[in-house]
């Protein structure tokens, strides 16, 4: 049996497939355990985890396990770590729409959320970035949204390793939790000045006079991004770039090479 | 069978005569429409239940159209004969059936009702759908009845302001995702005006609109004319006509709208596109209806990417709520994928864009309905993965 297992494993590697860290059954059990720790009743025995892979905008994502029982959606990476949870259930009691507010103080809200998230092995090195109290938007109940982000080498980062969570304002029940993991941040190696970055931006979006540049870690998942950024992205590494902003748009400029990583013009509010 | 006959032994001489009298009496009591004409009621107020095969069940009226993924069909039968088998078919495909072993323990019923919910985009737009009920009686064999046709109406409209159409062509992306899904499609990325917009919406049940928006709220047509939520309401009232879907005099309801425009999701005002919000059978508010819009400034160059994520999942049969969640997972797990501005201050200093975040794409639905709207595969009133074209 042992010899057969080794041969099968080698065959899988030879075919270019990776070895699965968890089996589907293990993923189901792990998902159930994680759900319980978050205070969620997830029936994974009837809705077993499905190992799947998603391509978004032509970008192949890493495989993951998904459990969806109609009321809860959960995703685990191949190592069994939680990467996403969302409450899909119908709000039969409408408890979220009462005037109750369990967390009048921001600190109590932060502590409640951090206590929940601590149970699912979050990435380290994240700092409190934002807390937003959101009234009823669409079908969602009133929520408190949190974001925790890294500060690599003291600079802001556009995610990568991130916690984005939302709890119901009335009772603290988890509404959604998304966790980004496994990213690293390249040591700063700035070779382009802010002034140079602004000139590059004005060439990329001509006709705009006033630019303002700030440094931030970022990446691009698109194959048409500069080759260095694409290579770093595939290694889940972010580079420090200039976010050069004007009244009409933003141009992201690589602080090492000066190449344009991304650019975009905003819609303007019509009058 | 043996059990059945044993019970009848004391009446063995008179039973056949009694049975014949019963059948004749029931046939005579059947009103002109009660034989399952299907389009008019008959024999429904007092007295015995209508006799024969009735489509819809209980001799209710047929809907005026089949549109969307929450279409309902039913049939009932009482044929004066114990029933061993019955099935309900749409254009010859069985969507519900019943079987009773005539020699088994189960007592054969004297009446049966069948029904299902289905996705009308199983067929191309405009298809004539006939509804058939086959019933096999123990003594008299097969009886069958067909009614209809009822016509399928599924239409997707895509309107994009020229600025966005040039920068990213969201229409083209939505069209690609929904090709082969049996929706008729109309696309306009030019200088369309509100009149053209609402004229094409009359008869559509899925809408993609990509344009400049304002949190007032309003958005503009291709020619720059402002379109307000009240315009949606007045036009949809006109489109729907009298009555409640799917028995109204006019067009089907809009099941889903994706509005890619700055800040048009700050309030729920644009759900007026979903008027009259209810189905005739009296379910929850906004049953199988939902609307997506944004609570931020959006880049004109990313309408196609947003559309690809959302319409890709919807076309695969996922619900609106599931598509929203998958969108949020995608934007967190893939930094640099989509962008937005929370505020668009002219400065100084001007605000740079940032990655889109959970909460930026708002989904409008009834919380007790759960956001379970589907444009493809049958509506299940839950957010489970797609299950097929009928329940």
XYZ file of C-alpha atoms in Angstrom:
662
model
C 0.000 0.000 0.000
C 2.844 2.322 0.913
C 4.685 1.580 -2.333
C 1.479 2.144 -4.292
C 0.885 5.479 -2.596
C 4.406 6.630 -3.393
C 4.032 5.609 -7.027
C 0.691 7.415 -7.338
C 2.149 10.505 -5.731
C 5.101 10.516 -8.107
C 2.750 9.995 -11.025
C 0.700 13.001 -9.936
C 3.798 15.169 -9.734
C 5.014 13.950 -13.082
C 1.684 14.936 -14.650
C 2.182 18.479 -13.409
C -0.537 18.257 -10.780
C 0.269 19.353 -7.293
C -0.170 17.121 -4.314
C -3.309 17.995 -2.435
C -2.577 19.050 1.107
C -6.058 18.140 2.329
C -8.502 15.593 1.070
C -12.061 16.697 0.363
C -13.220 14.898 3.492
C -10.557 16.621 5.559
C -11.538 19.972 4.056
C -15.170 19.339 4.980
C -14.195 18.538 8.545
C -11.823 21.492 8.746
C -14.500 23.809 7.364
C -16.963 22.566 9.925
C -14.514 23.141 12.758
C -13.662 26.645 11.553
C -17.333 27.482 11.206
C -18.040 26.370 14.770
C -15.193 28.494 16.070
C -16.766 31.483 14.302
C -20.145 30.717 15.820
C -21.591 29.478 12.525
C -23.615 26.274 12.238
C -22.415 24.766 8.974
C -23.791 21.434 7.854
C -20.871 20.049 5.901
C -21.847 16.408 6.157
C -24.677 16.975 3.718
C -22.826 19.556 1.649
C -19.280 18.258 1.255
C -16.444 20.535 0.266
C -15.739 20.775 -3.446
C -12.201 21.263 -4.645
C -12.287 23.714 -7.475
C -10.362 26.394 -9.297
C -11.557 29.674 -10.686
C -10.330 31.777 -13.535
C -11.192 35.444 -13.271
C -10.550 37.827 -16.146
C -8.242 35.224 -17.640
C -6.208 34.955 -14.452
C -6.075 31.440 -13.064
C -6.520 31.404 -9.313
C -5.037 28.876 -6.911
C -7.298 25.884 -6.249
C -9.444 26.043 -3.150
C -12.106 24.103 -1.290
C -15.587 25.545 -1.233
C -18.489 24.676 1.010
C -21.874 26.166 0.219
C -24.920 24.944 2.090
C -27.138 27.722 0.778
C -26.910 29.673 4.033
C -23.144 29.875 4.361
C -20.347 30.055 1.827
C -16.846 29.208 2.973
C -13.567 28.862 1.117
C -10.396 27.228 2.362
C -7.039 27.238 0.636
C -5.344 23.941 -0.031
C -3.651 24.031 3.348
C -7.062 24.261 5.001
C -6.793 27.908 6.005
C -9.874 30.078 5.806
C -9.773 32.596 2.980
C -13.446 33.553 2.814
C -16.685 33.261 4.729
C -20.016 34.865 3.901
C -23.466 34.599 5.440
C -25.892 33.928 2.578
C -28.916 33.209 4.714
C -32.252 34.904 4.383
C -32.898 37.296 7.234
C -36.169 35.798 8.400
C -36.217 37.646 11.698
C -35.033 40.998 10.350
C -33.107 41.389 13.569
C -30.500 43.410 11.685
C -32.906 46.221 11.060
C -33.718 47.160 14.598
C -32.302 50.256 16.176
C -30.045 48.194 18.435
C -26.373 48.946 18.295
C -24.287 46.583 20.338
C -21.021 48.389 19.659
C -21.401 52.051 20.446
C -17.643 52.344 21.014
C -15.275 51.571 18.150
C -12.834 49.833 20.462
C -15.401 47.267 21.556
C -16.225 46.589 17.914
C -12.556 46.113 17.024
C -12.010 43.772 19.950
C -15.051 41.682 19.061
C -13.958 41.310 15.461
C -10.328 40.609 16.356
C -11.443 37.953 18.817
C -13.470 36.234 16.092
C -10.681 36.401 13.543
C -8.041 35.167 15.980
C -9.693 31.753 15.805
C -8.848 31.273 12.137
C -5.078 31.835 12.145
C -4.973 35.236 10.458
C -1.769 36.452 8.785
C 0.563 38.346 11.082
C 1.828 41.889 10.678
C -1.541 43.532 10.037
C -2.675 46.818 11.569
C -6.059 48.374 12.065
C -6.691 50.442 8.948
C -10.366 51.400 8.852
C -13.680 50.914 10.617
C -16.850 51.989 8.812
C -20.341 51.933 10.244
C -22.628 51.220 7.329
C -26.379 51.638 7.426
C -28.675 49.303 5.590
C -27.428 49.051 2.005
C -29.512 46.927 -0.279
C -30.504 43.700 1.371
C -27.644 43.660 3.852
C -28.326 44.557 7.472
C -26.577 47.506 9.147
C -22.945 46.474 9.455
C -19.615 47.479 10.851
C -16.863 46.916 8.281
C -13.224 46.503 9.249
C -10.008 46.448 7.275
C -6.609 45.418 8.580
C -3.604 45.987 6.331
C 0.152 45.593 6.562
C 2.599 48.498 6.715
C 5.680 47.016 5.078
C 8.728 49.158 5.770
C 6.382 51.853 7.061
C 4.516 52.329 3.759
C 0.851 51.746 2.962
C -0.011 48.606 1.020
C -2.876 47.867 -1.335
C -3.797 44.628 0.382
C -2.122 41.353 -0.385
C -2.105 40.203 3.239
C -5.389 41.631 4.418
C -8.385 41.060 6.635
C -11.682 42.499 5.436
C -14.505 41.698 7.833
C -18.077 42.761 8.481
C -20.222 42.088 11.524
C -23.875 42.843 12.160
C -24.167 46.012 14.161
C -26.970 44.668 16.342
C -25.491 41.442 17.629
C -21.937 41.104 16.335
C -22.780 38.077 14.164
C -20.249 37.574 11.432
C -21.582 38.724 8.045
C -18.446 38.244 5.955
C -14.740 37.630 6.386
C -12.131 37.684 3.647
C -8.470 36.971 4.348
C -5.567 37.527 1.969
C -2.503 35.450 2.778
C 0.944 34.550 1.631
C 2.158 37.874 0.217
C 5.575 39.410 0.685
C 6.716 42.970 0.103
C 9.903 43.829 -1.787
C 12.396 45.959 0.117
C 12.177 49.597 -1.054
C 14.576 50.382 -3.921
C 13.322 53.767 -5.121
C 15.103 54.966 -8.258
C 12.430 57.336 -9.603
C 11.599 60.612 -7.865
C 8.071 61.866 -7.301
C 8.636 64.596 -9.879
C 9.773 62.072 -12.467
C 6.772 59.892 -11.671
C 4.436 62.874 -12.224
C 5.994 63.534 -15.642
C 5.536 59.881 -16.574
C 1.908 60.103 -15.443
C 1.235 63.223 -17.506
C 2.497 61.362 -20.584
C 0.225 58.440 -19.787
C -2.862 60.649 -19.292
C -2.116 63.731 -21.399
C -3.820 67.073 -20.932
C -3.808 67.045 -17.157
C -1.694 69.665 -15.397
C -1.797 68.930 -11.691
C -0.500 65.697 -10.257
C 0.221 64.495 -6.743
C 2.345 61.406 -6.062
C 2.342 59.127 -3.003
C 4.165 55.836 -2.443
C 2.253 52.621 -1.801
C 2.896 48.894 -2.187
C 0.842 47.375 -4.973
C 0.764 44.889 -7.820
C -1.093 44.054 -10.998
C -2.534 40.644 -11.838
C -2.718 41.388 -15.574
C -0.398 39.890 -18.151
C -0.154 43.258 -19.931
C 1.484 44.871 -16.867
C 5.264 45.479 -17.029
C 7.230 42.240 -17.022
C 8.870 42.874 -13.651
C 5.498 43.448 -12.003
C 4.067 40.312 -13.628
C 6.998 38.250 -12.368
C 6.673 39.646 -8.854
C 2.902 39.091 -8.916
C 3.339 35.436 -9.757
C 5.599 35.164 -6.712
C 2.939 36.979 -4.625
C 5.271 39.890 -4.022
C 4.309 43.550 -4.082
C 6.551 46.429 -5.178
C 6.570 49.995 -3.942
C 4.969 52.216 -6.601
C 3.887 55.827 -7.017
C 0.165 56.493 -7.038
C 0.090 59.649 -9.112
C -3.308 61.286 -8.857
C -4.932 64.115 -10.755
C -8.427 65.539 -10.934
C -9.254 63.182 -13.731
C -7.476 59.968 -12.993
C -4.661 57.972 -11.454
C -1.479 56.549 -12.933
C 0.496 53.917 -11.012
C 4.231 54.164 -11.738
C 6.866 51.590 -10.756
C 9.273 53.363 -8.357
C 12.177 51.204 -9.569
C 11.761 51.126 -13.366
C 9.452 54.108 -13.977
C 7.102 51.956 -16.061
C 3.350 52.510 -15.932
C 1.762 49.675 -13.959
C -1.863 50.787 -14.352
C -3.926 53.852 -15.117
C -7.534 54.859 -14.983
C -9.796 57.816 -15.468
C -12.823 58.163 -13.253
C -16.331 58.726 -14.383
C -17.279 62.225 -13.506
C -20.504 63.047 -11.774
C -22.735 64.548 -14.434
C -24.644 67.653 -13.481
C -54.940 -4.785 -6.069
C -56.039 -7.810 -4.054
C -56.504 -5.632 -0.996
C -58.659 -3.282 -3.033
C -60.928 -6.044 -4.337
C -61.334 -7.664 -0.915
C -62.773 -4.436 0.434
C -65.316 -4.379 -2.344
C -66.527 -7.985 -1.941
C -69.760 -7.223 -0.048
C -70.811 -4.923 -2.917
C -69.667 -7.249 -5.603
C -73.027 -7.319 -7.350
C -73.958 -3.671 -7.164
C -70.481 -2.124 -7.275
C -70.061 -2.018 -11.055
C -73.461 -0.328 -11.427
C -72.693 2.164 -8.656
C -69.330 2.948 -10.193
C -70.880 3.556 -13.590
C -73.481 5.848 -12.062
C -70.784 7.773 -10.210
C -68.757 8.283 -13.369
C -71.757 9.440 -15.347
C -72.887 11.800 -12.568
C -69.428 13.335 -12.307
C -69.221 13.802 -16.044
C -72.605 15.513 -16.132
C -71.663 17.839 -13.257
C -68.618 19.075 -15.155
C -69.130 22.635 -16.416
C -68.259 23.765 -19.956
C -64.762 24.861 -18.967
C -64.246 22.363 -16.194
C -62.775 19.682 -18.376
C -59.415 21.350 -18.207
C -59.817 24.025 -20.880
C -57.170 25.735 -18.877
C -57.956 29.264 -19.773
C -61.263 29.808 -18.012
C -62.366 28.705 -14.635
C -65.234 26.333 -14.164
C -66.811 24.380 -11.365
C -64.639 26.093 -8.809
C -67.255 27.572 -6.518
C -68.872 24.929 -4.298
C -69.841 21.432 -5.341
C -67.464 18.580 -6.200
C -64.005 19.250 -7.645
C -63.857 19.549 -11.435
C -63.545 16.235 -13.176
C -60.915 15.315 -15.711
C -57.404 16.608 -16.363
C -56.966 20.267 -15.481
C -54.000 22.405 -16.515
C -53.133 24.435 -14.447
C -54.150 22.427 -11.398
C -57.594 23.301 -10.143
C -58.441 24.862 -13.496
C -56.666 28.148 -12.889
C -55.695 30.393 -15.811
C -52.545 29.894 -17.832
C -49.940 32.648 -17.411
C -49.642 35.164 -20.219
C -45.982 34.250 -20.803
C -43.086 32.265 -19.379
C -40.249 34.614 -18.419
C -37.243 34.187 -16.164
C -36.246 31.335 -13.910
C -39.237 31.294 -11.565
C -41.912 29.987 -13.949
C -44.604 27.738 -12.517
C -46.678 25.055 -14.133
C -49.110 22.548 -12.693
C -51.765 20.032 -13.512
C -54.337 18.011 -11.619
C -56.399 14.996 -12.552
C -59.452 13.170 -11.276
C -60.605 10.676 -13.878
C -62.901 8.330 -11.986
C -60.244 5.655 -12.056
C -57.484 4.801 -9.593
C -54.303 6.416 -10.888
C -51.165 4.387 -11.377
C -49.067 6.907 -13.256
C -49.140 10.574 -14.139
C -46.639 12.995 -15.597
C -46.422 16.646 -16.489
C -44.527 17.607 -19.625
C -43.350 20.819 -21.204
C -42.891 20.444 -24.952
C -42.611 16.730 -24.376
C -40.020 16.884 -21.569
C -41.151 15.404 -18.268
C -40.866 17.882 -15.412
C -42.863 16.034 -12.752
C -44.246 12.555 -12.453
C -45.974 10.129 -10.132
C -46.023 6.337 -10.084
C -47.904 3.916 -7.890
C -47.379 0.181 -8.118
C -50.917 -1.141 -8.672
C -49.980 -4.401 -6.980
C -48.034 -2.846 -4.119
C -48.952 -1.742 -0.613
C -49.676 1.883 -1.502
C -53.298 2.715 -2.207
C -53.769 4.119 -5.681
C -55.063 7.685 -5.460
C -58.252 8.807 -7.166
C -56.794 12.242 -7.850
C -53.327 13.639 -8.403
C -51.684 17.052 -8.608
C -48.294 17.695 -10.209
C -46.274 20.870 -10.590
C -42.844 22.369 -10.882
C -40.810 25.555 -11.077
C -38.618 25.973 -14.139
C -36.261 28.236 -16.045
C -37.954 29.433 -19.211
C -34.585 30.135 -20.854
C -34.323 26.394 -21.318
C -35.784 27.354 -24.698
C -34.946 30.272 -26.971
C -36.889 33.475 -26.620
C -40.210 33.252 -28.449
C -40.575 29.472 -28.156
C -44.142 28.186 -27.923
C -44.376 25.891 -24.900
C -47.203 23.364 -24.653
C -48.100 21.788 -21.344
C -49.215 18.167 -21.310
C -50.481 15.954 -18.554
C -50.602 12.192 -19.075
C -52.613 10.123 -16.612
C -52.872 6.338 -16.567
C -55.930 4.893 -14.851
C -55.915 1.360 -13.555
C -58.995 0.301 -15.523
C -59.131 2.700 -18.435
C -55.503 3.275 -19.309
C -53.975 6.446 -20.653
C -55.689 9.798 -20.841
C -53.834 12.905 -21.922
C -54.462 16.601 -22.215
C -52.372 19.385 -23.742
C -52.896 23.113 -23.351
C -51.094 26.188 -24.560
C -48.944 27.315 -26.068
C -47.505 29.852 -23.668
C -44.649 31.829 -25.198
C -41.183 32.228 -23.705
C -39.995 35.810 -23.195
C -36.411 36.357 -22.140
C -34.589 39.472 -23.270
C -31.357 41.113 -22.150
C -30.708 44.769 -22.961
C -27.300 46.433 -22.720
C -26.913 50.209 -22.820
C -23.566 51.950 -22.475
C -22.632 55.609 -22.638
C -20.204 56.250 -25.521
C -17.412 57.258 -23.098
C -17.517 53.901 -21.358
C -18.268 51.979 -24.537
C -15.078 53.352 -26.021
C -13.003 52.883 -22.871
C -14.033 49.334 -22.060
C -17.119 48.001 -23.931
C -18.999 46.399 -21.089
C -21.811 45.607 -23.539
C -19.539 43.325 -25.505
C -18.481 41.456 -22.378
C -22.034 40.927 -21.148
C -23.078 39.823 -24.602
C -20.259 37.278 -24.716
C -21.114 35.881 -21.310
C -24.818 35.548 -22.128
C -24.443 34.147 -25.638
C -25.991 30.729 -25.898
C -28.196 31.268 -22.850
C -31.374 31.673 -24.918
C -31.895 35.347 -24.182
C -32.591 37.644 -27.081
C -30.163 40.548 -26.814
C -30.165 44.230 -27.666
C -27.025 46.351 -27.360
C -26.533 50.098 -27.761
C -23.277 51.923 -27.031
C -24.079 55.111 -28.914
C -25.988 58.322 -28.221
C -29.160 56.616 -27.053
C -31.839 58.674 -25.399
C -34.264 57.798 -22.579
C -37.027 57.033 -25.065
C -34.959 54.345 -26.786
C -33.790 53.025 -23.430
C -37.232 52.508 -22.000
C -38.698 51.343 -25.287
C -36.221 48.458 -25.392
C -36.733 47.779 -21.683
C -40.388 47.069 -22.438
C -40.184 43.290 -22.707
C -36.729 42.832 -21.165
C -36.133 40.913 -17.942
C -32.367 41.486 -17.647
C -30.605 44.864 -17.919
C -26.988 46.041 -18.053
C -26.454 49.796 -18.002
C -23.023 51.421 -17.953
C -22.867 55.199 -17.846
C -22.038 58.288 -15.796
C -23.871 58.498 -12.496
C -24.572 60.973 -9.719
C -25.520 60.300 -6.093
C -28.562 62.643 -6.353
C -29.342 60.016 -7.698
C -29.526 59.960 -11.432
C -27.536 58.642 -14.341
C -27.356 59.890 -17.885
C -28.396 58.403 -21.216
C -25.971 58.118 -24.112
C -26.988 61.572 -25.285
C -26.402 63.113 -21.841
C -30.051 63.358 -20.774
C -30.568 62.661 -17.088
C -32.589 59.583 -16.142
C -34.071 59.562 -12.658
C -35.536 56.731 -10.545
C -38.969 58.248 -11.103
C -38.468 57.723 -14.839
C -37.927 54.036 -14.174
C -41.067 53.848 -12.105
C -43.374 55.600 -14.532
C -42.074 53.669 -17.508
C -42.222 50.299 -15.799
C -45.774 50.960 -14.669
C -46.626 51.586 -18.280
C -44.762 48.475 -19.446
C -46.425 46.182 -16.896
C -49.951 47.393 -17.620
C -52.741 46.030 -15.492
C -52.551 42.940 -13.319
C -49.616 41.222 -11.609
C -46.971 39.133 -13.395
C -47.203 36.675 -15.002
C -50.899 37.449 -15.527
C -50.477 41.126 -16.318
C -51.532 42.689 -19.594
C -48.073 43.946 -20.500
C -44.416 43.000 -20.263
C -42.645 40.640 -17.840
C -40.913 42.026 -14.756
C -37.236 42.876 -14.793
C -35.493 40.160 -12.796
C -32.054 41.778 -12.657
C -30.280 45.029 -13.423
C -26.571 45.751 -13.164
C -25.985 49.501 -13.120
C -22.335 50.456 -13.580
C -22.371 54.162 -12.754
C -20.807 56.255 -10.008
C -22.675 56.267 -6.695
C -25.993 55.010 -8.074
C -25.962 52.406 -5.322
C -25.751 54.941 -2.513
C -29.524 54.569 -2.137
C -31.996 51.926 -3.264
C -33.851 54.302 -5.562
C -33.120 52.437 -8.773
C -34.923 49.289 -7.640
C -37.928 50.946 -9.236
C -36.791 49.053 -12.303
C -38.242 45.985 -10.544
C -41.814 47.331 -10.373
C -44.308 45.812 -9.451
C -42.010 43.822 -7.104
C -44.463 40.937 -6.589
C -45.706 37.877 -8.411
C -49.388 37.066 -8.688
C -49.144 34.075 -6.369
C -48.300 36.380 -3.479
C -44.748 35.437 -2.527
C -42.146 37.654 -0.894
C -41.322 41.162 -2.068
C -38.872 41.139 -4.996
C -39.150 37.404 -5.465
C -36.456 36.447 -7.998
C -35.526 40.113 -8.432
C -32.335 41.970 -7.557
C -30.319 45.020 -8.588
C -26.583 45.714 -8.381
C -25.116 49.203 -8.246
C -22.040 50.906 -6.776
C -21.428 53.040 -3.699
C -18.240 54.600 -5.066
C -16.743 56.338 -8.099
C -15.870 53.773 -10.747
C -13.289 53.949 -13.575
C -14.700 54.254 -17.090
C -12.151 51.676 -18.255
C -13.269 48.833 -15.981
C -16.939 48.358 -16.903
C -16.003 45.284 -18.923
C -14.037 43.713 -16.061
C -16.854 44.280 -13.601
C -19.330 42.877 -16.107
C -17.149 39.845 -16.759
C -17.062 38.867 -13.099
C -20.727 39.432 -12.388
C -22.340 38.218 -15.586
C -19.978 35.283 -15.817
C -21.278 33.927 -12.516
C -24.896 34.773 -13.295
C -24.696 33.089 -16.695
C -23.327 29.993 -14.962
C -26.484 29.845 -12.854
C -25.337 31.374 -9.587
C -27.595 33.652 -7.617
C -27.136 37.403 -7.380
C -26.019 37.138 -3.754
C -23.521 34.397 -4.592
C -22.198 36.494 -7.463
C -21.784 39.445 -5.109
C -19.873 37.308 -2.605
C -17.638 35.813 -5.284
C -16.972 39.348 -6.557
C -15.881 40.373 -3.050
C -13.672 37.304 -2.659
C -12.093 38.004 -6.053
C -11.249 41.627 -5.300
C -9.692 40.785 -1.911
C -7.768 37.749 -3.119
C -6.483 39.454 -6.276
C -5.057 42.867 -5.408
C -4.975 45.300 -8.324
C -7.948 43.637 -10.035
C -10.552 46.448 -9.887
C -10.371 50.020 -8.705
C -12.494 52.838 -7.346
C -12.423 56.190 -5.642
C -14.323 56.634 -2.380
C -14.312 60.367 -2.857
C -13.298 62.173 -5.951
C -11.911 65.340 -4.562
C -10.502 67.722 -7.124
C -7.884 68.526 -4.520
C -5.500 69.651 -3.464
C -4.239 67.077 -3.255
C -6.359 65.016 -5.666
C -7.388 61.592 -4.372
C -5.726 58.558 -5.962
C -7.727 55.491 -6.804
C -7.548 52.389 -4.662
C -8.531 48.756 -4.947
C -12.254 48.087 -4.859
C -13.420 46.750 -1.476
C -16.270 44.615 -0.107
C -19.273 46.899 0.231
C -18.539 48.914 -2.920
C -20.832 46.699 -4.995
C -24.260 46.942 -3.373
C -26.925 44.326 -3.997
C -30.542 45.374 -3.575
C -32.973 42.598 -2.639
C -35.494 41.677 0.031
C -33.599 40.296 3.040
C -36.286 37.660 3.565
C -35.783 36.569 -0.046
C -32.025 36.372 0.384
C -30.833 37.701 -2.967
C -31.540 34.332 -4.610
C -32.345 35.786 -8.024
C -31.068 33.790 -10.968
C -31.015 34.676 -14.659
C -30.093 31.141 -15.604
C -31.074 27.745 -14.075
C -34.157 27.343 -11.983
C -34.895 29.664 -9.076
C -34.619 27.697 -5.847
C -35.391 30.410 -3.257
C -31.964 29.683 -1.794
C -28.331 30.453 -2.562
C -27.263 26.883 -3.278
C -25.227 26.084 -6.356
C -27.197 25.718 -9.625
C -29.411 22.610 -9.708
C -30.699 22.414 -13.288
C -33.519 23.889 -15.362
C -36.433 22.644 -13.313
C -37.042 21.555 -9.718
